[in-house]
PDB file of C-alpha atoms in Angstrom:
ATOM      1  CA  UNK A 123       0.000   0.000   0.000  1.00 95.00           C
ATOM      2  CA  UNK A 124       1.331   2.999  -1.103  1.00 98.00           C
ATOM      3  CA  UNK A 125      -0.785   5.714   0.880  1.00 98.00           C
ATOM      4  CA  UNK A 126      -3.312   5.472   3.797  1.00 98.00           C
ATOM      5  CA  UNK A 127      -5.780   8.710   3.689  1.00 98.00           C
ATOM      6  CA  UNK A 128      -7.190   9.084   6.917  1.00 98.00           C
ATOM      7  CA  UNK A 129     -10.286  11.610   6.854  1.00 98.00           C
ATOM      8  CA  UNK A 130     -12.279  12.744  10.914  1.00 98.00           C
ATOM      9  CA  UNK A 131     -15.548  13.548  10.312  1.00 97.00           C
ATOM     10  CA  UNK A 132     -17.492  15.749  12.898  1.00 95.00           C
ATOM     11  CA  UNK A 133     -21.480  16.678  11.456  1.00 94.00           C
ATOM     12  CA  UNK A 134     -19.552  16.870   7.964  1.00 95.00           C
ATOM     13  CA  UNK A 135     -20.123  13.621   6.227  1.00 95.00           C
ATOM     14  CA  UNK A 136     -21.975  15.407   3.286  1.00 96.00           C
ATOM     15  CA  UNK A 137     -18.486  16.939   3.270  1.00 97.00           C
ATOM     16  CA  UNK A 138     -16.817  13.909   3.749  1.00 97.00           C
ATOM     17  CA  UNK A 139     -18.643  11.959   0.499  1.00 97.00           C
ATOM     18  CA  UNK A 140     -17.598  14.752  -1.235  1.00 98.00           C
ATOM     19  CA  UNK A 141     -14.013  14.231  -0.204  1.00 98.00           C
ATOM     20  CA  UNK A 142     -14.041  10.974  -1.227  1.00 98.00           C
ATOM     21  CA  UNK A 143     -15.333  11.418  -4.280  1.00 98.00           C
ATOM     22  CA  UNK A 144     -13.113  13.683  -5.512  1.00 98.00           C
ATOM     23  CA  UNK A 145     -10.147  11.139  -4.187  1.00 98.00           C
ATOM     24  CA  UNK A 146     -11.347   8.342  -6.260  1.00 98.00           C
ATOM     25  CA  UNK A 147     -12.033  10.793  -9.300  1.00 98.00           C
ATOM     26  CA  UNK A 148      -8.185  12.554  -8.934  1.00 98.00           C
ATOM     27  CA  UNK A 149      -6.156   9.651  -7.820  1.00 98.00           C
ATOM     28  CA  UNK A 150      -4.202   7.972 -10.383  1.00 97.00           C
ATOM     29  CA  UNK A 151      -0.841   5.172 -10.182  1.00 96.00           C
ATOM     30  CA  UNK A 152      -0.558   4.500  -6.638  1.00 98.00           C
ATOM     31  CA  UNK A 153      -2.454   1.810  -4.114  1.00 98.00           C
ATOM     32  CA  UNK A 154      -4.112   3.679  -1.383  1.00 98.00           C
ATOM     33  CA  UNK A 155      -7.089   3.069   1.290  1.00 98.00           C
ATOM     34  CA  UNK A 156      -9.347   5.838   3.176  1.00 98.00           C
ATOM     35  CA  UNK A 157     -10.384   5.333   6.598  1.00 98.00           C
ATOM     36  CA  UNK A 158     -12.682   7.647   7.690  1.00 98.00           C
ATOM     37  CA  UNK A 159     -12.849   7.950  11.511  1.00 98.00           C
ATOM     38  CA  UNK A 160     -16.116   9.136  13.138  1.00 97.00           C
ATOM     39  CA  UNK A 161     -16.075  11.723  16.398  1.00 96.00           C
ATOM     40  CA  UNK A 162     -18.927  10.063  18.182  1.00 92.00           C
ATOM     41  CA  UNK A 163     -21.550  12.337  15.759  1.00 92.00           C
ATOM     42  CA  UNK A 164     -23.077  10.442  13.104  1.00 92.00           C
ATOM     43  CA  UNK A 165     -23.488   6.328  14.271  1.00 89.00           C
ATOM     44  CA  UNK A 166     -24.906   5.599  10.303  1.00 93.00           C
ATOM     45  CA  UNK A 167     -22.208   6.981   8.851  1.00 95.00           C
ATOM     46  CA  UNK A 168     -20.569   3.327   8.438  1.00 95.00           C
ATOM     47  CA  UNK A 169     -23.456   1.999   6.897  1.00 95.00           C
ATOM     48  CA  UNK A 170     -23.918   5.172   4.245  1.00 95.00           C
ATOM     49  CA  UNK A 171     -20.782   5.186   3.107  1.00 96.00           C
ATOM     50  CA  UNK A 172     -19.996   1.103   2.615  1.00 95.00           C
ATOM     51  CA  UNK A 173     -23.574   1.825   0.543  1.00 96.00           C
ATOM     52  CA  UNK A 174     -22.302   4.714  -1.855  1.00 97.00           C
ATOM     53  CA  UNK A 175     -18.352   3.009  -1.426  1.00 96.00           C
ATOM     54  CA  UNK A 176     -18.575  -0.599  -0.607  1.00 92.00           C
ATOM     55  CA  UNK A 177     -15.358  -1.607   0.408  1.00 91.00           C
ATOM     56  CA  UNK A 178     -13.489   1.507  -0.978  1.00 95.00           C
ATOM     57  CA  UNK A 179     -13.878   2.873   2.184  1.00 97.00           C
ATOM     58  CA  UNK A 180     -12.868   1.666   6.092  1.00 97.00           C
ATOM     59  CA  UNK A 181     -14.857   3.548   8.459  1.00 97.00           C
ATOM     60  CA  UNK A 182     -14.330   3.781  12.648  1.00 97.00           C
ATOM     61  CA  UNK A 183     -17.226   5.282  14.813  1.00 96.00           C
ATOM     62  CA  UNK A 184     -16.270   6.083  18.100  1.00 96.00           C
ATOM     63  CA  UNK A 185     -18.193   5.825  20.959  1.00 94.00           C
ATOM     64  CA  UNK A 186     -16.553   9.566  22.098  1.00 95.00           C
ATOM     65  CA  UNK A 187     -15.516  13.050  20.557  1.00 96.00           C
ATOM     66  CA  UNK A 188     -11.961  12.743  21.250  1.00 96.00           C
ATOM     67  CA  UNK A 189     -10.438  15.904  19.129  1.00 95.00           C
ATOM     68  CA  UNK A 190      -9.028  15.988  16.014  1.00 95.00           C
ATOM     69  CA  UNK A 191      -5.906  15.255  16.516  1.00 96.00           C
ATOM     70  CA  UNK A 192      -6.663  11.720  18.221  1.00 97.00           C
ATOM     71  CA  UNK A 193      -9.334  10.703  16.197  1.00 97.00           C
ATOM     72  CA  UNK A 194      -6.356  10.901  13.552  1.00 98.00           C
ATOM     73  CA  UNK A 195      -4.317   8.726  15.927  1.00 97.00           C
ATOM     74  CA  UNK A 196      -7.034   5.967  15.720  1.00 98.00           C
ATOM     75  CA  UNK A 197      -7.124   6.283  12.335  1.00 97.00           C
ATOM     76  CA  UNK A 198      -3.217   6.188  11.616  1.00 97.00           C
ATOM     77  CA  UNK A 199      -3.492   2.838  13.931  1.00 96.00           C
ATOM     78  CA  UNK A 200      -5.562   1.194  11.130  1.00 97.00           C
ATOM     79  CA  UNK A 201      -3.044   2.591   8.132  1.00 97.00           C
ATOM     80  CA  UNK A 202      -0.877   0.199   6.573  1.00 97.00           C
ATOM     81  CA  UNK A 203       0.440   2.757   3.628  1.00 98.00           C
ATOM     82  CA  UNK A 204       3.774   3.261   3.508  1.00 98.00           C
ATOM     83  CA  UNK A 205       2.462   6.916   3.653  1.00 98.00           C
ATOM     84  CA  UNK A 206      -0.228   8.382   5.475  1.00 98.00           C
ATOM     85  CA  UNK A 207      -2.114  11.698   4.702  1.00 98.00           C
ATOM     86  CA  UNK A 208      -4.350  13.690   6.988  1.00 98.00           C
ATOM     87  CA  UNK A 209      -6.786  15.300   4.628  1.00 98.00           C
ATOM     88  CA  UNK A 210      -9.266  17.349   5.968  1.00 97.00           C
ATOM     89  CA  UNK A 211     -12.826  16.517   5.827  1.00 97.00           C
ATOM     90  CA  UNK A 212     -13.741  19.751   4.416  1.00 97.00           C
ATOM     91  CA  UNK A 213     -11.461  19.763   1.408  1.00 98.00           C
ATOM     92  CA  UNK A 214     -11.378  18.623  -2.624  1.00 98.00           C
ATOM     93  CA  UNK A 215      -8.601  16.904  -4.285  1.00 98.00           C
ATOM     94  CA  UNK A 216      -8.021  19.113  -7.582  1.00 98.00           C
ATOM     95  CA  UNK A 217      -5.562  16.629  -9.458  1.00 98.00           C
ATOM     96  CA  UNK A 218      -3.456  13.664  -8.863  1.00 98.00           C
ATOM     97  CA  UNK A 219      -2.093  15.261  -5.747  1.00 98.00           C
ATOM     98  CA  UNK A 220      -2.027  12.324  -3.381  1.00 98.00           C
ATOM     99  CA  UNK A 221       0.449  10.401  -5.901  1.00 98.00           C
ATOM    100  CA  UNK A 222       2.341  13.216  -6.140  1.00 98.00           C
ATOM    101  CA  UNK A 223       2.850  14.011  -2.844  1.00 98.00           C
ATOM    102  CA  UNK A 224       3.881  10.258  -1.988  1.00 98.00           C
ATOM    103  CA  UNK A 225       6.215   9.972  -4.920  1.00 98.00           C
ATOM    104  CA  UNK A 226       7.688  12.956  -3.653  1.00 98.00           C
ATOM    105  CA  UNK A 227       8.145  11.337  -0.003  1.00 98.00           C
ATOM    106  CA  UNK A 228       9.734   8.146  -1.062  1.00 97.00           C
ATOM    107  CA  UNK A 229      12.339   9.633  -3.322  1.00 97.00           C
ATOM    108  CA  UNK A 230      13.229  12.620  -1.138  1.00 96.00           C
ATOM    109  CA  UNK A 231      15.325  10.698   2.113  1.00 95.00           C
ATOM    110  CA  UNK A 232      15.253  13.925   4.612  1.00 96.00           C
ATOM    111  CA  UNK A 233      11.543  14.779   4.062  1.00 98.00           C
ATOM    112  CA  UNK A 234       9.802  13.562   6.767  1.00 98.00           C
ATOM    113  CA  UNK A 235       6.219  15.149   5.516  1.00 98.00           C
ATOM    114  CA  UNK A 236       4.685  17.087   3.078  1.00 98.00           C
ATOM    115  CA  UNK A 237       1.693  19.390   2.190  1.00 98.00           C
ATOM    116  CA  UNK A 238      -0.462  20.755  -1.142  1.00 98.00           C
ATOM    117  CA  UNK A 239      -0.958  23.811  -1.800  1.00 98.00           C
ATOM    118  CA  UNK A 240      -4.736  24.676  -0.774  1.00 98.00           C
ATOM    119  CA  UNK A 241      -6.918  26.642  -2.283  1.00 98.00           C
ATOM    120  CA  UNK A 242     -10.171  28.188  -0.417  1.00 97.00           C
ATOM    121  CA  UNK A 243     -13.676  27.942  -1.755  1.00 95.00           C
ATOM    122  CA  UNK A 244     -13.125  30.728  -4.406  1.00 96.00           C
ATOM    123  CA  UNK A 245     -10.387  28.942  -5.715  1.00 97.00           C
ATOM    124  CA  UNK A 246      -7.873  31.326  -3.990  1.00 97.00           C
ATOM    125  CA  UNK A 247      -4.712  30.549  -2.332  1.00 98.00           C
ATOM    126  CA  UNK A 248      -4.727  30.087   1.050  1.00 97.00           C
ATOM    127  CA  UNK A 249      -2.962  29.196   3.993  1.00 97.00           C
ATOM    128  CA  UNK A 250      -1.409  26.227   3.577  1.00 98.00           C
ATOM    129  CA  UNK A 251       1.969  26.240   6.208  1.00 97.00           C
ATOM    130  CA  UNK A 252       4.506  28.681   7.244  1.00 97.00           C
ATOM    131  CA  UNK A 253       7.883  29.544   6.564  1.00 97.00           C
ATOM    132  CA  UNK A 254       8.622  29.628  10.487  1.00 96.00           C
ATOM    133  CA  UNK A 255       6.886  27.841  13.650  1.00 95.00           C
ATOM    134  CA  UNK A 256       4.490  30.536  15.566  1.00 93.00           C
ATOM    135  CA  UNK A 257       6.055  31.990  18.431  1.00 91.00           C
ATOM    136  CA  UNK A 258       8.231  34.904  19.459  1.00 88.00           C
ATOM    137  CA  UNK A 259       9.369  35.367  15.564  1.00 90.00           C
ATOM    138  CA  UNK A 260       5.596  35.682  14.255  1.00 93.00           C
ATOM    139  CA  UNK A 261       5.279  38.010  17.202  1.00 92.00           C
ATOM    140  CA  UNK A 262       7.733  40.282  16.384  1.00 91.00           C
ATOM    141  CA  UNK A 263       6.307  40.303  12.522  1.00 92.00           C
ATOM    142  CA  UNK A 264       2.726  40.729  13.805  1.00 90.00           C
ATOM    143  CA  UNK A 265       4.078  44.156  15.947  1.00 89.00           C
ATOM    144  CA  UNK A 266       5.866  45.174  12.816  1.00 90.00           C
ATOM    145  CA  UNK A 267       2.824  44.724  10.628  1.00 87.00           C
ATOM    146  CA  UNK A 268       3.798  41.426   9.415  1.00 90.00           C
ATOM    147  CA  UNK A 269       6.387  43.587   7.303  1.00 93.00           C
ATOM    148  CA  UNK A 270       9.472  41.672   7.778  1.00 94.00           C
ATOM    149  CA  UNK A 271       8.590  38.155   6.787  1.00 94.00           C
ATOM    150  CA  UNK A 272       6.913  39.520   4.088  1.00 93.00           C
ATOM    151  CA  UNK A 273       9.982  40.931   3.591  1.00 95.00           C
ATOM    152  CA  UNK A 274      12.290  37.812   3.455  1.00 95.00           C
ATOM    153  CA  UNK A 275       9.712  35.509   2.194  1.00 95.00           C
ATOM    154  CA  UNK A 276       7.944  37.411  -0.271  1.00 94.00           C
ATOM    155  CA  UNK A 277       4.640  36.386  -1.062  1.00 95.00           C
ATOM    156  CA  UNK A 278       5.688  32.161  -1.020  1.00 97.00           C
ATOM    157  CA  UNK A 279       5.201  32.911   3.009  1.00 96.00           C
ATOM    158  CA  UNK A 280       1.926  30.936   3.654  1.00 97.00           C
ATOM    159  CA  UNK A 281       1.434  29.433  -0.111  1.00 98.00           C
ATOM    160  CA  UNK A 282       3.703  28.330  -2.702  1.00 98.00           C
ATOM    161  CA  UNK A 283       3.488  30.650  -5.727  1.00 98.00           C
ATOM    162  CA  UNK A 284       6.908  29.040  -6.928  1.00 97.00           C
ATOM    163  CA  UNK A 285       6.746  26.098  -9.241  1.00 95.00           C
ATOM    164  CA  UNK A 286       9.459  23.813  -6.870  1.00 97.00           C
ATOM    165  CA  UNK A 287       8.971  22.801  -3.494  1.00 97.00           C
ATOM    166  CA  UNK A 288       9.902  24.589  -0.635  1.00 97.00           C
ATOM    167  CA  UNK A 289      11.390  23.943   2.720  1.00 97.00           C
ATOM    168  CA  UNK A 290       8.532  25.170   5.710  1.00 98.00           C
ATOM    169  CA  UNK A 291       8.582  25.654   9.674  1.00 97.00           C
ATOM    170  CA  UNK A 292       5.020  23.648   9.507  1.00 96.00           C
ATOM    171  CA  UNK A 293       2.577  22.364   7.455  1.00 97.00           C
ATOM    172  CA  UNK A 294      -1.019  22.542   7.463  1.00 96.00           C
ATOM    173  CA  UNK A 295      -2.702  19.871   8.847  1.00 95.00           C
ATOM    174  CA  UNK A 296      -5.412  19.887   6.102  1.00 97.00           C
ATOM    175  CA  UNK A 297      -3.452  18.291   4.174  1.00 97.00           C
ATOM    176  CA  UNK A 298      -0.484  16.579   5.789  1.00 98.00           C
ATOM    177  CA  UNK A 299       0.948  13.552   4.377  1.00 98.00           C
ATOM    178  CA  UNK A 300       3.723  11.823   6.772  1.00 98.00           C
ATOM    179  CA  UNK A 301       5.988   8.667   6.421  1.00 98.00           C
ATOM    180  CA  UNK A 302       4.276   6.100   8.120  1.00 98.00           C
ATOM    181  CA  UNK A 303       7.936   5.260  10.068  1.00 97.00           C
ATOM    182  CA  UNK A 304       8.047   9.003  10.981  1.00 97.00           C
ATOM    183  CA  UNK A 305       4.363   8.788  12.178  1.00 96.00           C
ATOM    184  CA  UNK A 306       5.657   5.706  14.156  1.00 96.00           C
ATOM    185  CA  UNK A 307       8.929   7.381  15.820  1.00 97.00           C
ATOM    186  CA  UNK A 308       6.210  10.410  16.915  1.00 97.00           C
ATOM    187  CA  UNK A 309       3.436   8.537  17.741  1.00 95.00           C
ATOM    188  CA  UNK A 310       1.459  10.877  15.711  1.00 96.00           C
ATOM    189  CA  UNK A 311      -0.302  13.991  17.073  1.00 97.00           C
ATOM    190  CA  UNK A 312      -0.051  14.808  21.099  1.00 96.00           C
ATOM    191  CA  UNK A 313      -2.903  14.164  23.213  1.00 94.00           C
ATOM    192  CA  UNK A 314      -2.830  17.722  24.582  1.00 93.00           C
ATOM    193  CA  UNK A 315      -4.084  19.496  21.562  1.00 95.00           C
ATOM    194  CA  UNK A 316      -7.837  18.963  21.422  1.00 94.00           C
ATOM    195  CA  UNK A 317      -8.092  20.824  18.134  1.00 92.00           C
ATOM    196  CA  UNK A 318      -5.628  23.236  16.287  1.00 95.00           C
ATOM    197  CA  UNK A 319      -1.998  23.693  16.381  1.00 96.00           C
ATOM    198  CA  UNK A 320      -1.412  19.346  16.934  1.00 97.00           C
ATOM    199  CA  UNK A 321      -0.322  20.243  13.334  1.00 97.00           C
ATOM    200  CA  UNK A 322       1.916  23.092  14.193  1.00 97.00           C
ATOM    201  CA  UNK A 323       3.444  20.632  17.417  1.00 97.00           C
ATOM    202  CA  UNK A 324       3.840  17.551  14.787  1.00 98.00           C
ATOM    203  CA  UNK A 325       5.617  19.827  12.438  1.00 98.00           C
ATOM    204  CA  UNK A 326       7.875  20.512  15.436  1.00 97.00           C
ATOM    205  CA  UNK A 327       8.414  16.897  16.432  1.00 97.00           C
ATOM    206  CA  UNK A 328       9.323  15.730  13.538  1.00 98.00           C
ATOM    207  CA  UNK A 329      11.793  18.526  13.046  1.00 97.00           C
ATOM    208  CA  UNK A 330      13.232  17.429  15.829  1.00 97.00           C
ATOM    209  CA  UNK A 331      13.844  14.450  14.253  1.00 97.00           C
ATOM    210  CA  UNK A 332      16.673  15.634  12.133  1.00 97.00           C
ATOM    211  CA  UNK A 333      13.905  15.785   8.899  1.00 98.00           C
ATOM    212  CA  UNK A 334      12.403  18.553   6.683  1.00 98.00           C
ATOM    213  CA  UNK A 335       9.004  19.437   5.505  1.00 98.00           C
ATOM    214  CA  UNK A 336       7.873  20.623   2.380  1.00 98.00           C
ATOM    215  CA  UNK A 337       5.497  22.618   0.139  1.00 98.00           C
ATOM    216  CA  UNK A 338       4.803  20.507  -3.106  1.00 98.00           C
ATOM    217  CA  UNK A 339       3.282  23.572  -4.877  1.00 98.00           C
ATOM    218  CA  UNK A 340       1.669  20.964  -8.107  1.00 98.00           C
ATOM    219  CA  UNK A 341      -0.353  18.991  -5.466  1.00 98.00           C
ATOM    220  CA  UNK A 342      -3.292  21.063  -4.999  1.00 98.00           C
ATOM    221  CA  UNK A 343      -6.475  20.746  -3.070  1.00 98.00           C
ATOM    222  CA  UNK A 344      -9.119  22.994  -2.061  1.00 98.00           C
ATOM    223  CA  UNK A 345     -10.292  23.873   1.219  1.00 98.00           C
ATOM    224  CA  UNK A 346     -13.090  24.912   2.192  1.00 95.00           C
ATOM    225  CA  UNK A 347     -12.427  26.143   5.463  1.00 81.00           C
ATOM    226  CA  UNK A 348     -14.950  26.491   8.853  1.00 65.00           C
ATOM    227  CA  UNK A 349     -17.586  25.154   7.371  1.00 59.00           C
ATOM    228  CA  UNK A 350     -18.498  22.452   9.982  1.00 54.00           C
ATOM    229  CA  UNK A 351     -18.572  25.653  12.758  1.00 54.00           C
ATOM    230  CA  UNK A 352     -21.646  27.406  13.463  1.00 54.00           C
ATOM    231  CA  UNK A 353     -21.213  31.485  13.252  1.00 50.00           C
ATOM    232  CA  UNK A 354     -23.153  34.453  14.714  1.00 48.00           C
ATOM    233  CA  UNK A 355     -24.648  36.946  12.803  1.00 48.00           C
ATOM    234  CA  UNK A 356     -21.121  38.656  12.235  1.00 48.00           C
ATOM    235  CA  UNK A 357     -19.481  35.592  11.439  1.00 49.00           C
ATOM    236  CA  UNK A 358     -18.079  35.105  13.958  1.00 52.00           C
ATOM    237  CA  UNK A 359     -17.227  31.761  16.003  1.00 69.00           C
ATOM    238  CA  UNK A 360     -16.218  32.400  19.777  1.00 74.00           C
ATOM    239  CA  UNK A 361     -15.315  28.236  20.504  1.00 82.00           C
ATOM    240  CA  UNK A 362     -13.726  28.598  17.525  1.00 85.00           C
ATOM    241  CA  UNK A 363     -11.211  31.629  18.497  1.00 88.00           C
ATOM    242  CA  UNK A 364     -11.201  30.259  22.396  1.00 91.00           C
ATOM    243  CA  UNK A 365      -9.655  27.153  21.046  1.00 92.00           C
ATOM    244  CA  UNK A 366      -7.249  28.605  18.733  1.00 94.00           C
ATOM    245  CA  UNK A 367      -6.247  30.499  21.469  1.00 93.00           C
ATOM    246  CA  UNK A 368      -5.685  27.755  24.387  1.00 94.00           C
ATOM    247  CA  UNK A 369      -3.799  25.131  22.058  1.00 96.00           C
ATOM    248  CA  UNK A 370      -1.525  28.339  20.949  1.00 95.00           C
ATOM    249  CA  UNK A 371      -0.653  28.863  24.133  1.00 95.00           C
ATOM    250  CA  UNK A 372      -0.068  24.830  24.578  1.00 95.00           C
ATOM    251  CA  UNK A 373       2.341  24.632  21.599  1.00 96.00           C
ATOM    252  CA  UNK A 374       4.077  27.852  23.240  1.00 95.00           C
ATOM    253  CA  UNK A 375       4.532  26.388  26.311  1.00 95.00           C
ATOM    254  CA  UNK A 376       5.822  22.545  24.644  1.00 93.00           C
ATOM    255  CA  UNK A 377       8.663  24.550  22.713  1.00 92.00           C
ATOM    256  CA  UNK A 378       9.774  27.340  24.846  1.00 92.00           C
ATOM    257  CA  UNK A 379       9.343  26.090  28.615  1.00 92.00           C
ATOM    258  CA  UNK A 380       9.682  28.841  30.973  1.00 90.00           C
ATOM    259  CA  UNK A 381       9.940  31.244  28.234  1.00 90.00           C
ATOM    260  CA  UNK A 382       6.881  30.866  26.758  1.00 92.00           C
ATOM    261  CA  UNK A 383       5.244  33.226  29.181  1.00 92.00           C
ATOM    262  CA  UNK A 384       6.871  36.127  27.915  1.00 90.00           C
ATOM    263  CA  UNK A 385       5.623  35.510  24.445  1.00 92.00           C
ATOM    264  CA  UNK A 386       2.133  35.126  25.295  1.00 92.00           C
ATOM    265  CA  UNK A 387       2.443  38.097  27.826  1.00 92.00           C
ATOM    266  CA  UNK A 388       3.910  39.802  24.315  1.00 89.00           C
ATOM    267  CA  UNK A 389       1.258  38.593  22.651  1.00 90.00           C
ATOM    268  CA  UNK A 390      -1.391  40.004  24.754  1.00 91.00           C
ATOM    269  CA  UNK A 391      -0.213  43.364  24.929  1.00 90.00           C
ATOM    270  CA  UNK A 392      -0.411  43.428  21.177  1.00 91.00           C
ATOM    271  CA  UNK A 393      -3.776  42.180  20.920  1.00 88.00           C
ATOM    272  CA  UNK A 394      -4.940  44.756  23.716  1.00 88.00           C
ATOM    273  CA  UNK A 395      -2.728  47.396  21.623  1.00 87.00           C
ATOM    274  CA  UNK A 396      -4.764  45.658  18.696  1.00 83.00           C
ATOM    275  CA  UNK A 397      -8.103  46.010  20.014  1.00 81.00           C
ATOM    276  CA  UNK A 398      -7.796  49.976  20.996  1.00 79.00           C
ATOM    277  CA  UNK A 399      -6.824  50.890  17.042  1.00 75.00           C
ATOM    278  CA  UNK A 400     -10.554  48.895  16.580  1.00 74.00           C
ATOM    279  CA  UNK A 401     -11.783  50.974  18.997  1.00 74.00           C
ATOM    280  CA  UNK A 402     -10.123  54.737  17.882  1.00 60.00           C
TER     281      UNK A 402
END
C-alpha cells in the first residue's frame, strides 16, 4: 500500500462523500485506502458510506468526541500505507495530488512530511503552512505589521506561488501527508491538543527528528475552510477563536518552557494594543 488517507468527520459527512469522491475521481498510479474515523456524531455513517463506497472505504465510529488530533491517531493505527495523509474533511482533491505528494516522499530521504498547496472555496490561495513555527518570531512580525517576513519571504510565506517545493517551519494539517515510520517514531499527534496547532506541534516533532518538511506547490487541493462551525450573525465563532487560542498557548509552552510566558504576555499586549486601534 502505497498511501493510507485518513479523513475525521465531525457533522460533515456530506463533506466527507464529497471528499471521497473527488479522491477516487483525482487519484491515479498509486495503491491507497481511506479510513474515515467518526467523532462520536453520526453512528450511520458506516453503513452510508460502505452503501455509496462498498469496500473503498474503512470507516471507525467512536463511541466519544476525542479531538481531532486523536481521532487521527485511531485512524493512523488502522493505516498500513507506507504513507499516510491527513486530509481534511472539508477539502477537494483538484488533481493527482495524493500520488504526487507520496512519490515525492519516497524519493526525497530527509523529508519527513509534506503538504499541497490549498486553495479556499473561491479557488484562492490560502494558507497552507509557514515559513517559520508561531512563536516569538511571528510576534515580532505581527508588531511590525507582518512587514518583515513579508519581507524575506515574499509572497511564497503561507502558499507556494513558486513552481518547486519549498522547505517550511510547519505544514497545514489539512493536508499533511507523513511517512508512516516518521508517524511511528512520533506517535502521531499529542494528546494535549484537542483541536488546532497538533499540526503546528507535529511539524515541530518531527523537526526534531533531524527531517524537513515541504510545500509541493503541483499537489493542490481545495479547502473549504470552517464550514463544519456554526457562526453568529457577524461571522463570527467564539469556541472557535477560544480554542485557537488555548492550544496556541499549549504549543508555546511545549517549545519554549519557561519562556513561553513572555511571548504570550507579548502577545497580549499586542492584541490589547490591537483592540484599541478597533476601537479609535
Amino acid at each position: 500500500m502505497d498511501v493510507s488517507i485518513v479523513i475525521v468527520n465531525y457533522r460533515t459527512s456530506a463533506l466527507v462523500i464529497e471528499c471521497i469522491n473527488s479522491i477516487i475521481k483525482n487519484t491515479q498510479s498509486i495503491d491507497y485506502e481511506i479510513i474515515v474515523v467518526d467523532n462520536a456524531t453520526e453512528p450511520n455513517l458506516a453503513d452510508e458510506l460502505s452503501d455509496l463506497f462498498a469496500d473503498r472505504v474503512k470507516t471507525i465510529i467512536l463511541e466519544d468526541n476525542i479531538g481531532f488530533g486523536q481521532a487521527n491517531n485511531v485512524g493512523f493505527r488502522y493505516a498500513s500505507g507506507r504513507n499516510v495523509l491527513c486530509l481534511n474533511p472539508d477539502t477537494i482533491v483538484l488533481n493527482n495530488a495524493i500520488a504526487i505528494m507520496s512519490e515525492f516522499l519516497d524519493r526525497k530521504e530527509n523529508a519527513g512530511a509534506c503538504c499541497a498547496n490549498l486553495y479556499d472555496e473561491n479557488m484562492q490561495p490560502t494558507h497552507s503552512f509557514m515559513r517559520v513555527l508561531p512563536g516569538l518570531a511571528t510576534e515580532i512580525n505581527r508588531m511590525f505589521l507582518r512587514k518583515p517576513l513579508a519581507w524575506i519571504y515574499g509572497n511564497n510565506f503561507e502558499h507556494n506561488f513558486t513552481k518547486s517545493e519549498l522547505a517550511v517551519g510547519y505544514i497545514c494539517g489539512a493536508s499533511m501527508m507523513v511517512k508512516k515510520q516518521i508517524l511511528n517514531q512520533t506517535k502521531g499527534f499529542d494528546k494535549s491538543f484537542f483541536m488546532y496547532y497538533e499540526d503546528t506541534d507535529l511539524s515541530w516533532r518531527i523537526k526534531r527528528l533531524g527531517c524537513k518538511l515541504y510545500s509541493i506547490p503541483s499537489a493542490k487541493i481545495q479547502h473549504l475552510e470552517g464550514k463544519s462551525y456554526k457562526r453568529d450573525k457577524k461571522g463570527r465563532n467564539r469556541q472557535k477563536s477560544l480554542q485557537i487560542e488555548k492550544s496556541y498557548y499549549t504549543f508555546l509552552r511545549r517549545r519554549y518552557g519557561k519562556a513561553a510566558s513572555l511571548i504570550i504576555l507579548f502577545k497580549q499586549i499586542l492584541d490589547k494594543i490591537a483592540k484599541l486601534r478597533q476601537c479609535e
